[in-house]
Coordinates of C-alpha atoms and ligand atoms in Angstrom, one line a residue:
M1 CA 89.8 107.0 100.4
A2 CA 92.0 106.7 97.5
R3 CA 95.7 104.7 98.3
K4 CA 98.8 106.6 96.6
V5 CA 101.9 105.1 95.9
D6 CA 104.8 106.3 93.9
F7 CA 104.4 102.8 91.6
L8 CA 101.5 100.9 91.2
V9 CA 102.0 97.6 89.1
V10 CA 99.6 95.7 87.8
G11 CA 100.5 91.9 88.1
S12 CA 103.4 89.6 89.3
G13 CA 104.8 87.8 86.8
I14 CA 108.6 88.5 85.8
A15 CA 107.8 91.8 84.4
G16 CA 105.8 93.3 87.0
L17 CA 107.8 91.8 90.2
S18 CA 111.4 92.6 88.1
Y19 CA 110.1 95.6 87.3
A20 CA 109.1 96.5 90.9
L21 CA 112.5 95.2 92.6
K22 CA 114.2 97.9 90.3
V23 CA 112.2 100.8 91.3
A24 CA 111.5 99.6 94.8
E25 CA 114.7 101.8 96.2
H26 CA 112.9 104.9 94.9
G27 CA 109.5 104.8 96.2
S28 CA 106.3 103.2 97.6
V29 CA 105.3 100.0 95.1
C30 CA 102.4 98.5 95.1
V31 CA 101.7 94.5 93.3
I32 CA 98.6 93.9 92.8
S33 CA 97.6 90.3 90.7
K34 CA 94.2 89.3 90.7
T35 CA 95.0 85.8 92.1
Q36 CA 98.0 84.7 94.1
I37 CA 101.0 86.1 93.5
Q38 CA 102.5 83.5 92.0
E39 CA 99.7 82.1 89.5
T40 CA 101.4 83.6 86.5
N41 CA 102.4 82.5 83.3
T42 CA 105.8 83.4 84.0
R43 CA 105.7 80.3 86.7
Y44 CA 104.6 78.1 84.0
A45 CA 107.6 79.1 81.7
Q46 CA 109.5 75.5 80.9
G47 CA 112.2 75.5 78.1
G48 CA 114.2 78.9 79.5
I49 CA 115.6 82.3 77.9
A50 CA 117.7 82.8 75.4
A51 CA 120.9 85.0 76.0
V52 CA 123.8 85.0 74.4
V53 CA 126.5 83.9 77.0
E54 CA 129.8 81.9 75.2
K55 CA 130.8 80.9 71.7
P56 CA 130.6 80.0 69.2
D57 CA 127.3 81.8 69.9
S58 CA 127.7 85.7 69.2
Y59 CA 125.2 88.8 69.3
K60 CA 124.6 88.6 65.6
K61 CA 123.6 85.5 65.8
H62 CA 120.7 86.1 68.0
F63 CA 120.1 88.9 65.9
E64 CA 119.8 87.4 63.1
D65 CA 117.7 83.9 64.2
T66 CA 114.9 86.5 65.8
M67 CA 114.8 88.4 62.9
S68 CA 114.4 85.4 60.7
C69 CA 111.8 83.7 62.8
G70 CA 109.9 87.4 63.1
S71 CA 109.5 87.6 59.1
G72 CA 111.9 91.0 59.0
L73 CA 109.2 92.9 60.8
N74 CA 110.7 92.8 63.5
N75 CA 112.6 96.7 64.8
E76 CA 116.1 95.9 64.0
S77 CA 117.3 98.2 66.4
I78 CA 115.0 97.0 68.9
V79 CA 116.5 93.5 68.6
R80 CA 119.7 94.7 68.4
M81 CA 119.4 96.4 72.3
V82 CA 117.6 93.3 74.2
V83 CA 120.2 90.6 72.4
K84 CA 122.8 92.4 74.2
E85 CA 121.0 93.4 77.6
G86 CA 120.4 89.9 77.5
P87 CA 123.8 88.3 79.7
K88 CA 123.2 91.6 82.5
M89 CA 119.5 90.3 82.7
V90 CA 120.7 86.5 83.4
H91 CA 123.2 88.4 85.8
D92 CA 120.2 90.1 87.6
L93 CA 117.8 87.0 87.9
M94 CA 120.4 85.2 89.3
N95 CA 121.6 88.1 91.9
W96 CA 117.7 87.8 92.8
G97 CA 118.4 84.0 93.6
T98 CA 117.2 82.7 90.1
Q99 CA 119.2 79.6 89.8
F100 CA 120.5 78.3 86.3
D101 CA 121.8 74.7 85.3
K102 CA 125.1 74.5 84.5
K103 CA 127.6 71.5 83.8
P104 CA 130.5 69.8 85.6
S105 CA 132.7 72.2 84.1
G106 CA 131.3 75.2 85.4
H107 CA 129.1 76.4 82.2
F108 CA 125.8 77.0 81.4
D109 CA 124.2 73.8 80.7
L110 CA 122.5 75.2 77.4
A111 CA 119.8 74.2 75.1
R112 CA 118.3 74.5 71.8
E113 CA 114.6 75.5 70.7
G114 CA 112.9 76.2 67.3
G115 CA 114.8 79.0 65.1
H116 CA 118.1 79.2 66.8
S117 CA 121.3 78.7 65.5
E118 CA 123.0 78.0 68.2
K119 CA 122.3 76.6 71.9
R120 CA 121.9 79.6 73.9
V121 CA 118.3 78.4 77.0
L122 CA 119.5 79.0 80.0
H123 CA 117.3 76.5 82.0
H124 CA 116.2 75.2 85.0
K125 CA 115.7 71.5 84.6
D126 CA 112.3 72.0 82.8
N127 CA 110.6 74.5 85.1
T128 CA 112.7 77.4 84.4
G129 CA 109.8 79.5 85.0
F130 CA 108.8 78.3 88.6
E131 CA 112.7 79.3 89.6
I132 CA 112.1 82.5 88.2
Q133 CA 108.5 83.1 89.8
R134 CA 110.2 81.3 93.2
A135 CA 113.4 83.4 93.1
L136 CA 111.6 86.8 92.4
T137 CA 108.5 85.9 94.8
E138 CA 110.8 85.8 97.7
K139 CA 112.9 89.2 96.8
V140 CA 109.4 90.8 96.9
L141 CA 107.6 89.8 99.8
N142 CA 110.8 90.3 101.8
H143 CA 111.1 94.5 100.4
P144 CA 110.3 97.0 103.1
N145 CA 109.2 99.2 100.4
I146 CA 106.8 96.9 98.1
T147 CA 103.1 95.7 99.3
V148 CA 101.6 93.0 97.5
I149 CA 97.8 92.7 97.3
P150 CA 96.9 89.3 95.6
H151 CA 93.5 88.9 94.5
C152 CA 92.5 92.6 93.4
F153 CA 91.1 92.9 89.7
A154 CA 92.3 95.9 87.8
V155 CA 89.1 96.7 86.6
D156 CA 90.3 100.6 84.5
L157 CA 92.9 103.1 84.1
I158 CA 92.2 106.6 85.2
T159 CA 92.9 109.4 83.0
Q160 CA 91.5 112.9 82.0
H161 CA 88.3 111.4 81.0
H162 CA 87.6 110.8 85.1
L163 CA 87.9 114.2 85.4
G164 CA 84.9 115.2 82.7
K165 CA 86.9 115.4 79.7
Q166 CA 86.5 113.8 76.4
I167 CA 89.4 112.3 74.8
K168 CA 90.6 110.4 71.4
R169 CA 92.9 107.5 70.5
Q170 CA 95.2 110.2 68.7
D171 CA 95.4 112.4 71.3
S172 CA 99.3 112.6 72.5
N173 CA 98.4 114.1 76.2
I174 CA 96.4 111.1 78.0
E175 CA 97.7 111.1 81.5
C176 CA 97.3 108.3 83.6
Y177 CA 96.5 109.0 87.0
G178 CA 96.2 105.4 88.4
V179 CA 93.7 102.8 88.5
Y180 CA 90.0 101.7 89.6
T181 CA 90.3 97.7 91.4
L182 CA 88.2 95.4 92.2
D183 CA 88.8 93.9 95.7
L184 CA 87.9 89.5 94.6
N185 CA 87.9 89.3 98.5
N186 CA 84.6 91.3 99.5
N187 CA 84.0 93.1 96.1
K188 CA 84.6 96.5 97.1
I189 CA 86.0 98.8 94.8
E190 CA 89.1 100.8 95.1
T191 CA 91.0 103.8 93.9
I192 CA 94.6 103.8 93.7
L193 CA 96.5 107.1 93.4
T194 CA 99.9 106.8 92.0
K195 CA 102.3 108.6 89.6
N196 CA 103.8 105.8 87.8
T197 CA 101.7 102.6 86.9
M198 CA 103.5 99.2 85.0
I199 CA 101.1 97.3 83.4
A200 CA 102.1 93.5 83.1
T201 CA 99.3 91.3 83.2
G202 CA 100.4 88.7 80.4
G203 CA 98.9 87.4 77.6
I204 CA 95.9 86.4 75.9
G205 CA 95.6 82.7 75.6
N206 CA 91.9 82.1 77.2
L207 CA 90.3 83.6 73.9
Y208 CA 91.1 80.2 72.8
L209 CA 89.7 76.9 73.1
S210 CA 92.9 75.1 73.8
T211 CA 95.8 76.9 75.1
T212 CA 99.4 76.4 77.1
N213 CA 97.9 79.7 79.6
P214 CA 97.1 79.8 83.2
L215 CA 93.5 81.2 83.9
I216 CA 94.7 84.2 84.6
S217 CA 95.4 85.0 80.8
T218 CA 92.7 87.4 79.5
G219 CA 93.6 90.2 77.8
D220 CA 93.0 92.9 80.4
G221 CA 95.8 95.0 80.3
I222 CA 95.4 95.5 77.2
A223 CA 91.9 96.0 76.8
L224 CA 92.4 98.6 79.7
V225 CA 94.9 100.3 77.6
Y226 CA 92.3 100.7 75.0
R227 CA 89.5 101.3 76.3
A228 CA 91.4 104.5 78.3
K229 CA 92.8 105.3 74.4
G230 CA 96.3 103.8 74.4
I231 CA 97.9 102.7 71.2
I232 CA 97.6 99.0 70.7
E233 CA 99.4 97.2 67.8
N234 CA 100.4 94.0 65.5
M235 CA 97.4 91.9 67.3
E236 CA 96.9 89.6 64.9
F237 CA 100.2 87.6 65.6
V238 CA 99.2 85.3 67.4
Q239 CA 101.5 82.2 68.9
F240 CA 100.1 78.9 68.5
H241 CA 102.7 76.2 70.4
P242 CA 103.1 73.3 68.3
T243 CA 103.5 70.6 71.5
A244 CA 100.2 71.1 73.7
F245 CA 99.6 67.4 75.5
Y246 CA 96.2 66.3 73.6
N247 CA 93.8 65.9 76.1
P248 CA 90.1 67.8 75.1
I249 CA 89.0 67.8 78.6
E250 CA 92.3 69.9 80.1
R251 CA 92.3 73.7 80.5
P252 CA 95.3 74.4 80.5
S253 CA 96.7 72.3 78.6
F254 CA 100.0 70.9 79.6
L255 CA 102.9 72.3 77.7
I256 CA 105.7 69.7 75.8
T257 CA 108.9 72.1 75.5
E258 CA 110.4 72.2 72.0
A259 CA 113.7 71.7 74.2
L260 CA 112.4 68.2 74.3
R261 CA 112.4 69.0 69.8
G262 CA 116.2 70.6 70.3
F263 CA 117.3 67.1 72.2
G264 CA 116.1 64.9 69.8
A265 CA 112.4 64.3 70.0
I266 CA 110.5 64.1 66.5
L267 CA 107.2 64.4 65.6
K268 CA 105.4 61.8 63.8
T269 CA 101.9 61.5 62.0
T270 CA 100.2 58.6 64.4
D271 CA 101.0 55.8 62.2
G272 CA 104.8 56.8 62.8
K273 CA 105.7 59.0 60.0
P274 CA 107.8 61.9 60.2
F275 CA 106.7 64.3 58.1
M276 CA 108.4 68.0 59.4
H277 CA 111.3 67.3 56.8
K278 CA 108.3 67.9 54.3
Y279 CA 107.7 71.7 55.4
D280 CA 111.2 72.9 56.1
D281 CA 114.6 71.4 56.2
R282 CA 114.8 72.1 60.0
E283 CA 112.2 69.8 60.6
S284 CA 111.0 69.5 64.3
L285 CA 112.8 72.7 64.8
A286 CA 111.7 74.8 62.7
P287 CA 110.3 78.5 64.2
R288 CA 107.2 77.8 65.8
D289 CA 105.0 79.2 62.8
I290 CA 106.4 76.9 60.6
V291 CA 105.5 73.3 62.9
A292 CA 102.6 74.9 64.4
R293 CA 100.7 75.4 60.9
A294 CA 102.4 71.7 59.7
I295 CA 100.7 69.9 62.1
D296 CA 97.4 71.5 60.9
T297 CA 97.8 70.5 58.0
E298 CA 98.5 66.9 58.6
L299 CA 95.7 66.8 60.8
K300 CA 93.4 68.4 58.6
M301 CA 94.6 65.7 56.2
R302 CA 94.3 62.7 57.8
G303 CA 91.1 63.8 60.0
D304 CA 93.0 63.0 62.8
Y305 CA 93.4 65.0 66.6
F306 CA 96.6 64.7 67.8
V307 CA 100.5 63.7 66.1
H308 CA 103.2 62.2 68.5
L309 CA 106.0 63.1 69.7
D310 CA 108.5 60.6 69.8
C311 CA 111.6 60.5 72.4
R312 CA 112.0 56.6 72.5
H313 CA 115.1 56.4 71.0
L314 CA 116.4 58.9 73.5
D315 CA 118.3 58.0 76.4
S316 CA 115.8 57.3 79.0
D317 CA 118.2 58.3 81.9
E318 CA 119.1 61.1 80.5
L319 CA 115.4 61.7 79.4
K320 CA 113.6 61.8 82.8
S321 CA 117.1 63.7 84.2
K322 CA 116.5 66.8 82.1
F323 CA 113.2 66.5 81.6
P324 CA 111.8 65.4 85.1
N325 CA 108.4 67.4 85.5
I326 CA 107.4 66.4 81.5
Y327 CA 108.5 63.6 82.2
E328 CA 106.0 62.7 85.6
E329 CA 103.4 65.1 83.9
C330 CA 103.2 62.2 81.4
L331 CA 103.4 59.6 83.6
K332 CA 100.0 61.3 85.6
R333 CA 98.7 61.2 82.1
R334 CA 99.4 57.4 81.6
I335 CA 102.4 58.3 78.7
D336 CA 105.6 56.8 80.2
I337 CA 108.0 59.1 77.0
T338 CA 110.8 56.4 77.3
K339 CA 108.7 53.7 75.8
E340 CA 105.2 55.9 74.3
C341 CA 104.9 58.3 71.9
I342 CA 103.2 61.9 73.3
P343 CA 99.7 62.8 72.0
V344 CA 100.6 66.7 70.7
A345 CA 98.4 69.4 69.0
P346 CA 98.6 72.8 68.4
A347 CA 97.3 75.1 71.6
A348 CA 97.0 79.3 71.9
H349 CA 99.8 80.4 73.9
Y350 CA 101.5 83.6 73.1
L351 CA 100.5 86.8 72.1
C352 CA 103.6 88.9 69.8
G353 CA 101.0 92.2 69.4
G354 CA 99.9 94.3 72.7
I355 CA 100.5 97.7 74.2
K356 CA 102.7 100.0 71.7
I357 CA 105.6 101.0 73.7
D358 CA 109.3 103.0 72.8
N359 CA 112.5 101.7 74.0
N360 CA 112.0 103.1 77.6
G361 CA 109.0 100.9 78.3
Q362 CA 106.6 103.7 77.7
T363 CA 103.0 103.4 76.3
S364 CA 101.2 106.2 74.2
I365 CA 99.9 107.5 77.7
K366 CA 102.0 109.5 79.6
N367 CA 103.1 107.7 83.3
L368 CA 101.7 104.5 81.8
Y369 CA 104.7 101.7 81.0
A370 CA 104.5 98.2 79.7
A371 CA 106.2 95.1 79.6
G372 CA 106.0 91.3 79.3
E373 CA 103.7 89.3 76.7
V374 CA 101.0 92.5 77.3
S375 CA 102.9 94.9 75.4
S376 CA 104.4 94.9 71.5
S377 CA 108.1 96.3 71.8
G378 CA 108.8 95.5 68.0
L379 CA 111.4 92.3 69.5
H380 CA 109.2 89.5 67.7
G381 CA 107.8 90.8 64.7
A382 CA 105.5 88.3 63.2
N383 CA 106.3 85.1 65.1
R384 CA 108.3 85.3 68.9
L385 CA 111.6 82.9 68.7
A386 CA 111.4 80.9 71.5
S387 CA 112.6 81.6 75.3
N388 CA 112.9 85.8 73.8
S389 CA 110.2 86.4 75.7
L390 CA 111.5 85.8 79.4
L391 CA 114.1 88.2 78.0
E392 CA 112.0 90.6 76.2
A393 CA 110.0 91.2 80.2
V394 CA 113.5 91.7 82.4
V395 CA 114.7 94.2 79.2
F396 CA 111.8 96.2 79.0
S397 CA 111.4 96.0 82.8
D398 CA 114.8 97.0 83.2
K399 CA 114.3 100.3 81.4
A400 CA 110.6 101.4 82.1
A401 CA 111.8 100.9 85.9
K402 CA 115.2 103.8 84.5
A403 CA 112.7 105.9 83.4
S404 CA 109.9 105.9 85.4
I405 CA 112.5 107.0 88.5
Q406 CA 113.4 109.4 86.0
N407 CA 109.7 110.9 86.2
L408 CA 108.9 110.3 89.7
S409 CA 109.8 113.8 90.1
Q410 CA 107.4 115.6 87.1
S411 CA 105.0 113.7 88.5
K412 CA 101.9 114.0 90.6
F413 CA 98.7 112.6 92.2
V414 CA 95.8 113.6 90.7
E415 CA 93.4 115.2 93.1
K416 CA 89.5 115.3 92.7
I417 CA 89.2 111.8 91.2
P418 CA 85.8 110.4 91.5
D419 CA 84.9 106.9 93.5
W420 CA 84.1 104.7 90.8
N421 CA 80.2 104.9 90.3
D422 CA 79.0 101.7 90.5
D423 CA 74.7 102.7 89.1
G424 CA 75.1 98.3 88.4
T425 CA 72.8 97.5 91.4
T426 CA 72.5 93.5 90.6
L427 CA 75.2 90.8 90.3
P428 CA 73.8 89.2 87.0
E429 CA 70.9 86.5 87.3
E430 CA 71.7 84.0 86.2
M431 CA 76.2 84.0 85.7
V432 CA 75.7 80.6 83.6
L433 CA 75.4 83.2 81.0
I434 CA 78.4 84.8 81.4
T435 CA 80.0 81.2 81.4
Q436 CA 78.4 80.3 77.8
S437 CA 79.7 83.9 76.4
Q438 CA 83.0 83.1 76.5
K439 CA 82.4 79.7 75.7
E440 CA 81.0 81.4 72.7
V441 CA 84.0 83.9 72.4
Q442 CA 86.5 80.9 72.1
Q443 CA 84.8 79.5 69.8
I444 CA 84.2 82.2 67.3
M445 CA 88.2 82.6 67.7
T446 CA 89.3 79.1 67.5
N447 CA 87.0 78.6 64.7
Y448 CA 87.7 81.3 62.6
V449 CA 90.8 83.3 64.1
G450 CA 93.2 80.3 64.4
I451 CA 96.7 78.8 63.0
V452 CA 95.2 79.9 59.5
R453 CA 92.4 82.4 58.7
S454 CA 90.8 83.2 55.3
N455 CA 89.2 87.1 54.7
L456 CA 85.4 85.0 55.3
R457 CA 86.0 83.2 58.5
L458 CA 87.5 87.0 59.6
K459 CA 84.3 88.6 58.3
R460 CA 82.1 85.7 59.9
A461 CA 84.4 85.8 63.5
L462 CA 83.7 89.4 63.5
T463 CA 79.7 89.7 62.8
R464 CA 79.5 86.7 66.1
L465 CA 81.9 88.3 67.5
E466 CA 79.9 92.2 67.7
I467 CA 76.8 90.5 68.7
L468 CA 78.2 89.3 72.1
Y469 CA 79.7 92.2 72.6
L470 CA 76.5 94.2 72.5
E471 CA 75.0 92.3 75.1
T472 CA 77.8 91.7 77.6
E473 CA 78.2 95.7 76.8
V474 CA 73.6 96.3 78.2
L475 CA 74.8 93.2 81.0
Y476 CA 78.1 95.3 82.3
K477 CA 76.3 98.2 82.4
K478 CA 73.3 96.8 84.4
S479 CA 75.2 94.8 86.7
K480 CA 77.4 94.7 90.0
L481 CA 81.3 94.7 88.7
S482 CA 82.2 91.5 89.3
L483 CA 85.6 89.3 88.0
R484 CA 83.6 87.0 85.7
L485 CA 82.1 89.7 83.7
C486 CA 85.1 92.4 83.7
E487 CA 86.9 89.2 82.0
L488 CA 84.7 87.8 79.6
R489 CA 84.4 91.9 78.6
N490 CA 87.8 92.0 77.9
L491 CA 87.9 89.3 76.1
I492 CA 85.7 90.5 73.4
N493 CA 87.2 93.4 73.8
V494 CA 90.8 91.7 72.5
G495 CA 89.3 89.8 70.2
Y496 CA 88.1 92.4 68.9
L497 CA 91.5 93.7 68.1
V498 CA 92.8 90.5 67.3
I499 CA 90.1 90.0 64.3
K500 CA 90.0 93.8 63.2
M501 CA 93.8 93.8 63.2
A502 CA 93.7 90.2 61.1
K503 CA 91.6 92.0 58.4
E504 CA 93.7 95.0 58.3
R505 CA 96.7 92.8 57.6
K506 CA 96.6 91.9 53.2
E507 CA 99.3 89.5 53.2
S508 CA 100.6 86.4 55.3
K509 CA 103.4 87.0 57.2
G510 CA 104.9 84.9 60.1
L511 CA 101.6 83.4 62.7
H512 CA 99.1 85.6 60.4
Y513 CA 98.6 83.1 57.3
N514 CA 95.6 83.7 55.5
I515 CA 94.8 81.2 52.2
D516 CA 93.9 84.6 50.2
F517 CA 97.0 86.2 50.6
P518 CA 99.6 83.1 49.8
P519 CA 102.9 83.7 51.2
E520 CA 105.8 83.6 49.0
I521 CA 106.9 80.4 50.3
N522 CA 104.0 78.7 50.5
L523 CA 102.7 75.6 53.1
Ligands
FAD6 P1 102.6 86.5 83.2 O1 103.6 85.9 83.9 O2 101.2 85.8 83.3 O3 102.2 88.0 84.9 C1 100.6 88.7 84.4 C2 100.0 88.9 85.7 O4 98.7 89.4 85.7 C3 99.8 88.3 87.2 O5 100.3 88.2 88.4 C4 98.5 87.9 86.6 O6 97.6 88.0 88.2 C5 98.4 89.5 86.6 N1 96.8 90.0 86.0 C6 96.2 90.1 84.5 N2 95.3 90.6 85.0 C7 95.4 91.3 85.6 C8 94.3 92.0 86.6 N3 93.0 92.6 85.7 N4 94.2 93.2 87.5 C9 95.3 92.6 88.4 N5 96.6 91.8 88.3 C10 96.5 90.8 86.9 N6 108.4 82.0 77.6 C11 110.1 82.0 77.3 O7 110.6 82.9 77.2 N7 110.4 81.1 77.5 C12 110.0 79.7 78.3 O8 110.6 78.9 78.1 C13 108.4 80.0 78.0 N8 107.3 78.9 78.1 C14 106.2 78.9 78.2 C15 105.6 78.2 78.6 C16 104.8 78.0 79.2 C17 103.2 77.0 79.4 C18 103.7 79.3 78.9 C19 101.9 79.8 79.1 C20 104.5 80.4 78.3 C21 105.9 80.2 78.2 N9 106.3 81.4 78.2 C22 107.9 81.2 77.6 C23 106.0 82.6 78.1 C24 106.6 83.9 79.0 O9 106.4 82.6 80.3 C25 105.4 84.9 79.3 O10 105.2 85.2 78.0 C26 106.0 85.1 80.1 O11 106.1 84.8 81.7 C27 105.0 86.1 80.6 O12 105.4 87.1 81.6 P2 104.6 88.3 82.4 O13 105.3 89.1 83.4 O14 104.4 89.2 80.9 O15 103.5 87.9 82.7
SIN7 C1 108.8 75.8 75.5 O1 109.4 75.4 76.4 O2 108.5 75.0 74.3 C2 108.3 77.3 75.6 C3 109.3 78.1 75.0 C4 108.8 79.8 74.9 O3 107.8 79.6 74.6 O4 109.4 80.6 74.6

């Protein structure tokens, strides 16, 4: 028997939970997440959330910083809308119990990050995401209309395809009726039928060997929508955070927040020389694409594995009180940041593109919404401004909540959906082959589709990925569903989309830097 709910939410980060809380007064809600509800990218966010809350800041300045960081590929009207919604969204988060740091005067203690012309980042110490996740999780778990199902993996969207109809990507009448899910406690496949589905599955960091993202980030939502013939865009814009703690055996890499550079920390080569002045007047606080590429260039020139982030000149008491998490985590890794430099290197961090949505969070598929990192709203353009991601997630969840509440009366549960056809009878004989293939995908993407790309590298990447695609499809067809195999298949799907869109872009813009198309301002 299929489960039926008015609103199905796939993902329990800031996008999924804020949507759930907003629709819950209007019907039954089910939130699924593939591990524990708290294990999300949101939980690891450090710097904070960008919003215009006081002078001398203004919407105009936040708009201009976002546009300039995105190399003008942003959707201007979306940027204007998101920036204006900022203060209201901060208010909603606080109403749900999130605490942001304040100064003794009662004003917010605003931080500054790369690409921001003003201090405008609201934060909770250096673990803002943990605080937001805590507050939202508490609210959702206590809401009588919301059922939370952890360890429940969304496998595929249910559309007309499952009623035996042929659908094509250009079709404008594709509809989503629900989701097939895999219960990871007992490996049973369930059908969830719904009137509104929200995809809020986060990013794709695990496509790369080194990432700041937790293990959950395997691009599932994007792969699901792509297979259901929905529209995906801007996948070539993968953001590498310039400063992840360099430790090749650690996964995910521990992030060293940009707010530390906002507080005065300076990037230096391992022989102690600052280098950012060679690349941008804003030096260590230039936008992320510029800083990550500058570090990449220095590492390649010098044959080094990391550069240094130097905080030693900063007031040590203030440093410890503003960045307690970083101080403790670095100590665990045997670095006292008040006395020693932090070894850092770029790591895959954020995807600017994804499932195309309109200003209501509506995807190209009817009854299907998306918000947060999985989506492409037009806010970020070719490069995301720091701390605009949490903001984007709450704004579009709010818009999608309003749109799906309106849609509720027009949408019906669709009957006669067949159960999942589990033709595959066996589990893969050797799970190690899946592990190996995942490693290969990560190697291909890291070696050929990283911070600096070329036509030849992209071509190589595609040829190699194709082999893995064919092998994995054969294995998938004959195997029982398993988390690892589904994730591998999804990673290959999103890897293909990144390469395809990178090949299609015949210019270097923002995060997509192809040496065969030198940009106007050369690095
Ligand atoms: P997530 O928070 O990633 O949640 C995804 C959810 O989807 C999880 O619950 C997961 O279990 C679920 N899921 C995924 N696939 C499936 C599936 N197949 N089936 C079921 N469930 C599934 N942004 C900022 O704006 N400011 C910051 O300071 C900041 N710092 C960051 C620091 C780090 C270390 C990282 C990694 C990111 C940071 N970001 C920051 C980015 C930001 O945290 C994320 O973009 C944002 O939290 C994404 O939220 P989300 O709700 O879209 O997805
Ligand atoms: C950071 O704190 O440096 C991460 C901020 C972000 O990704 O927006």
